[in-house]
């Protein structure tokens, strides 16, 4: 059986109808057994919102991520960024932040301690 | 696990070796990660931060062996060697039958090249061995097995891990002082 992991998506009220803001909550462990399948949800979301998609990745319940899931994160970032959107990360556990830092991802995607700070950053 | 762990920790300074053999499927990896975390927490003097780091190191080594080294239906072998008060070692062996199987020298060259020329930030793959494993170990060695396949050996010394933590703490303390001033 694949390792349990969930991704849920919430809409956030936006100041402009052209700007889409979503909170994407990750829980469980993203590893080799499930990440390809779970990544499809985010690719679908990007496809449904081709322009100005802004996503806050809530990592509060994310317990583990492997190098392949970090690869997906950078790919999503590239696709969103080139179409006028943003991705930021919020509420990361220390072990996840440590992994993001060692691969240099925190140079590319900003991390915030709270959802409110992430919302402020993404909408301003 | 805790009873065994306590007796391992209390008993001696002799190295403790644990070997696990796994079928080539990623479905068992969450159990291996849990085991690694418990082993480090309960039987070594490495910190919580390093326990999580070794969890990632072992996961990446095994994923590499499953993806590249052994074909489906075969096995990989994981060896944990705890040298009390000194270091921890992880060895992961594959059978060399995987479709994308490589010789030790080839994989060592790829890792060396990737770690010297930073992986582009938006690149999908290439961070497992060259960033996570290499950055969080003191020794990373690839060896061909006589009967096919490779053994990857990783070693981390406790002294170096503690020194790095101290450096990190001092750096954080330095930052705080800077903010206060």
PDB file of C-alpha atoms in Angstrom, chain B residues 108-181:
ATOM      1  CA  UNK B 108      30.059   8.340  -8.175  1.00  0.00           C
ATOM      2  CA  UNK B 109      30.947  10.548 -11.152  1.00  0.00           C
ATOM      3  CA  UNK B 110      27.333  11.689 -11.582  1.00  0.00           C
ATOM      4  CA  UNK B 111      27.013  12.534  -7.877  1.00  0.00           C
ATOM      5  CA  UNK B 112      30.335  14.384  -7.884  1.00  0.00           C
ATOM      6  CA  UNK B 113      29.371  16.386 -10.967  1.00  0.00           C
ATOM      7  CA  UNK B 114      25.893  17.244  -9.635  1.00  0.00           C
ATOM      8  CA  UNK B 115      27.184  18.314  -6.246  1.00  0.00           C
ATOM      9  CA  UNK B 116      29.940  20.489  -7.728  1.00  0.00           C
ATOM     10  CA  UNK B 117      27.669  22.146 -10.308  1.00  0.00           C
ATOM     11  CA  UNK B 118      24.624  22.946  -8.235  1.00  0.00           C
ATOM     12  CA  UNK B 119      21.422  21.325  -9.500  1.00  0.00           C
ATOM     13  CA  UNK B 120      19.398  24.117 -11.178  1.00  0.00           C
ATOM     14  CA  UNK B 121      16.708  25.144  -8.685  1.00  0.00           C
ATOM     15  CA  UNK B 122      13.860  24.305 -11.035  1.00  0.00           C
ATOM     16  CA  UNK B 123      15.258  20.903 -12.110  1.00  0.00           C
ATOM     17  CA  UNK B 124      12.873  18.006 -11.339  1.00  0.00           C
ATOM     18  CA  UNK B 125      15.450  15.355 -10.264  1.00  0.00           C
ATOM     19  CA  UNK B 126      19.017  15.054  -8.999  1.00  0.00           C
ATOM     20  CA  UNK B 127      18.870  16.188  -5.365  1.00  0.00           C
ATOM     21  CA  UNK B 128      18.715  12.839  -3.535  1.00  0.00           C
ATOM     22  CA  UNK B 129      22.294  11.591  -3.540  1.00  0.00           C
ATOM     23  CA  UNK B 130      24.082  14.770  -4.604  1.00  0.00           C
ATOM     24  CA  UNK B 131      22.462  17.144  -2.106  1.00  0.00           C
ATOM     25  CA  UNK B 132      20.630  15.341   0.731  1.00  0.00           C
ATOM     26  CA  UNK B 133      22.958  12.340   1.140  1.00  0.00           C
ATOM     27  CA  UNK B 134      26.214  14.138   0.333  1.00  0.00           C
ATOM     28  CA  UNK B 135      25.522  17.204   2.482  1.00  0.00           C
ATOM     29  CA  UNK B 136      24.452  15.140   5.493  1.00  0.00           C
ATOM     30  CA  UNK B 137      27.353  12.659   5.521  1.00  0.00           C
ATOM     31  CA  UNK B 138      31.120  12.760   6.048  1.00  0.00           C
ATOM     32  CA  UNK B 139      31.891   9.788   3.816  1.00  0.00           C
ATOM     33  CA  UNK B 140      29.953   8.668   0.736  1.00  0.00           C
ATOM     34  CA  UNK B 141      31.409   5.699  -1.087  1.00  0.00           C
ATOM     35  CA  UNK B 142      30.214   3.537  -4.004  1.00  0.00           C
ATOM     36  CA  UNK B 143      31.603   0.010  -4.483  1.00  0.00           C
ATOM     37  CA  UNK B 144      30.912  -2.648  -7.111  1.00  0.00           C
ATOM     38  CA  UNK B 145      29.918  -6.039  -5.703  1.00  0.00           C
ATOM     39  CA  UNK B 146      31.775  -9.036  -7.201  1.00  0.00           C
ATOM     40  CA  UNK B 147      28.484 -10.744  -8.108  1.00  0.00           C
ATOM     41  CA  UNK B 148      26.874  -7.604  -9.618  1.00  0.00           C
ATOM     42  CA  UNK B 149      25.234  -4.543  -8.157  1.00  0.00           C
ATOM     43  CA  UNK B 150      26.692  -1.858  -5.948  1.00  0.00           C
ATOM     44  CA  UNK B 151      27.021  -1.045  -2.267  1.00  0.00           C
ATOM     45  CA  UNK B 152      26.621   2.576  -1.217  1.00  0.00           C
ATOM     46  CA  UNK B 153      28.208   3.349   2.143  1.00  0.00           C
ATOM     47  CA  UNK B 154      27.535   6.505   4.123  1.00  0.00           C
ATOM     48  CA  UNK B 155      29.208   7.484   7.388  1.00  0.00           C
ATOM     49  CA  UNK B 156      28.600  10.380   9.747  1.00  0.00           C
ATOM     50  CA  UNK B 157      30.722  11.077  12.803  1.00  0.00           C
ATOM     51  CA  UNK B 158      29.058  12.206  15.994  1.00  0.00           C
ATOM     52  CA  UNK B 159      31.822  14.735  16.661  1.00  0.00           C
ATOM     53  CA  UNK B 160      31.252  16.475  13.333  1.00  0.00           C
ATOM     54  CA  UNK B 161      27.448  16.471  13.779  1.00  0.00           C
ATOM     55  CA  UNK B 162      27.788  18.097  17.203  1.00  0.00           C
ATOM     56  CA  UNK B 163      30.291  20.638  15.877  1.00  0.00           C
ATOM     57  CA  UNK B 164      27.895  21.609  13.084  1.00  0.00           C
ATOM     58  CA  UNK B 165      25.042  22.032  15.575  1.00  0.00           C
ATOM     59  CA  UNK B 166      27.203  24.257  17.773  1.00  0.00           C
ATOM     60  CA  UNK B 167      28.162  26.349  14.753  1.00  0.00           C
ATOM     61  CA  UNK B 168      24.474  26.664  13.801  1.00  0.00           C
ATOM     62  CA  UNK B 169      23.529  27.689  17.365  1.00  0.00           C
ATOM     63  CA  UNK B 170      26.309  30.278  17.480  1.00  0.00           C
ATOM     64  CA  UNK B 171      25.221  31.626  14.120  1.00  0.00           C
ATOM     65  CA  UNK B 172      21.616  31.940  15.328  1.00  0.00           C
ATOM     66  CA  UNK B 173      22.758  33.567  18.567  1.00  0.00           C
ATOM     67  CA  UNK B 174      24.855  35.960  16.490  1.00  0.00           C
ATOM     68  CA  UNK B 175      21.814  36.872  14.402  1.00  0.00           C
ATOM     69  CA  UNK B 176      19.740  37.533  17.528  1.00  0.00           C
ATOM     70  CA  UNK B 177      22.413  39.780  18.989  1.00  0.00           C
ATOM     71  CA  UNK B 178      22.509  41.637  15.738  1.00  0.00           C
ATOM     72  CA  UNK B 179      18.731  42.190  15.858  1.00  0.00           C
ATOM     73  CA  UNK B 180      18.802  43.303  19.512  1.00  0.00           C
ATOM     74  CA  UNK B 181      21.634  45.760  18.874  1.00  0.00           C
TER      75      UNK B 181
END
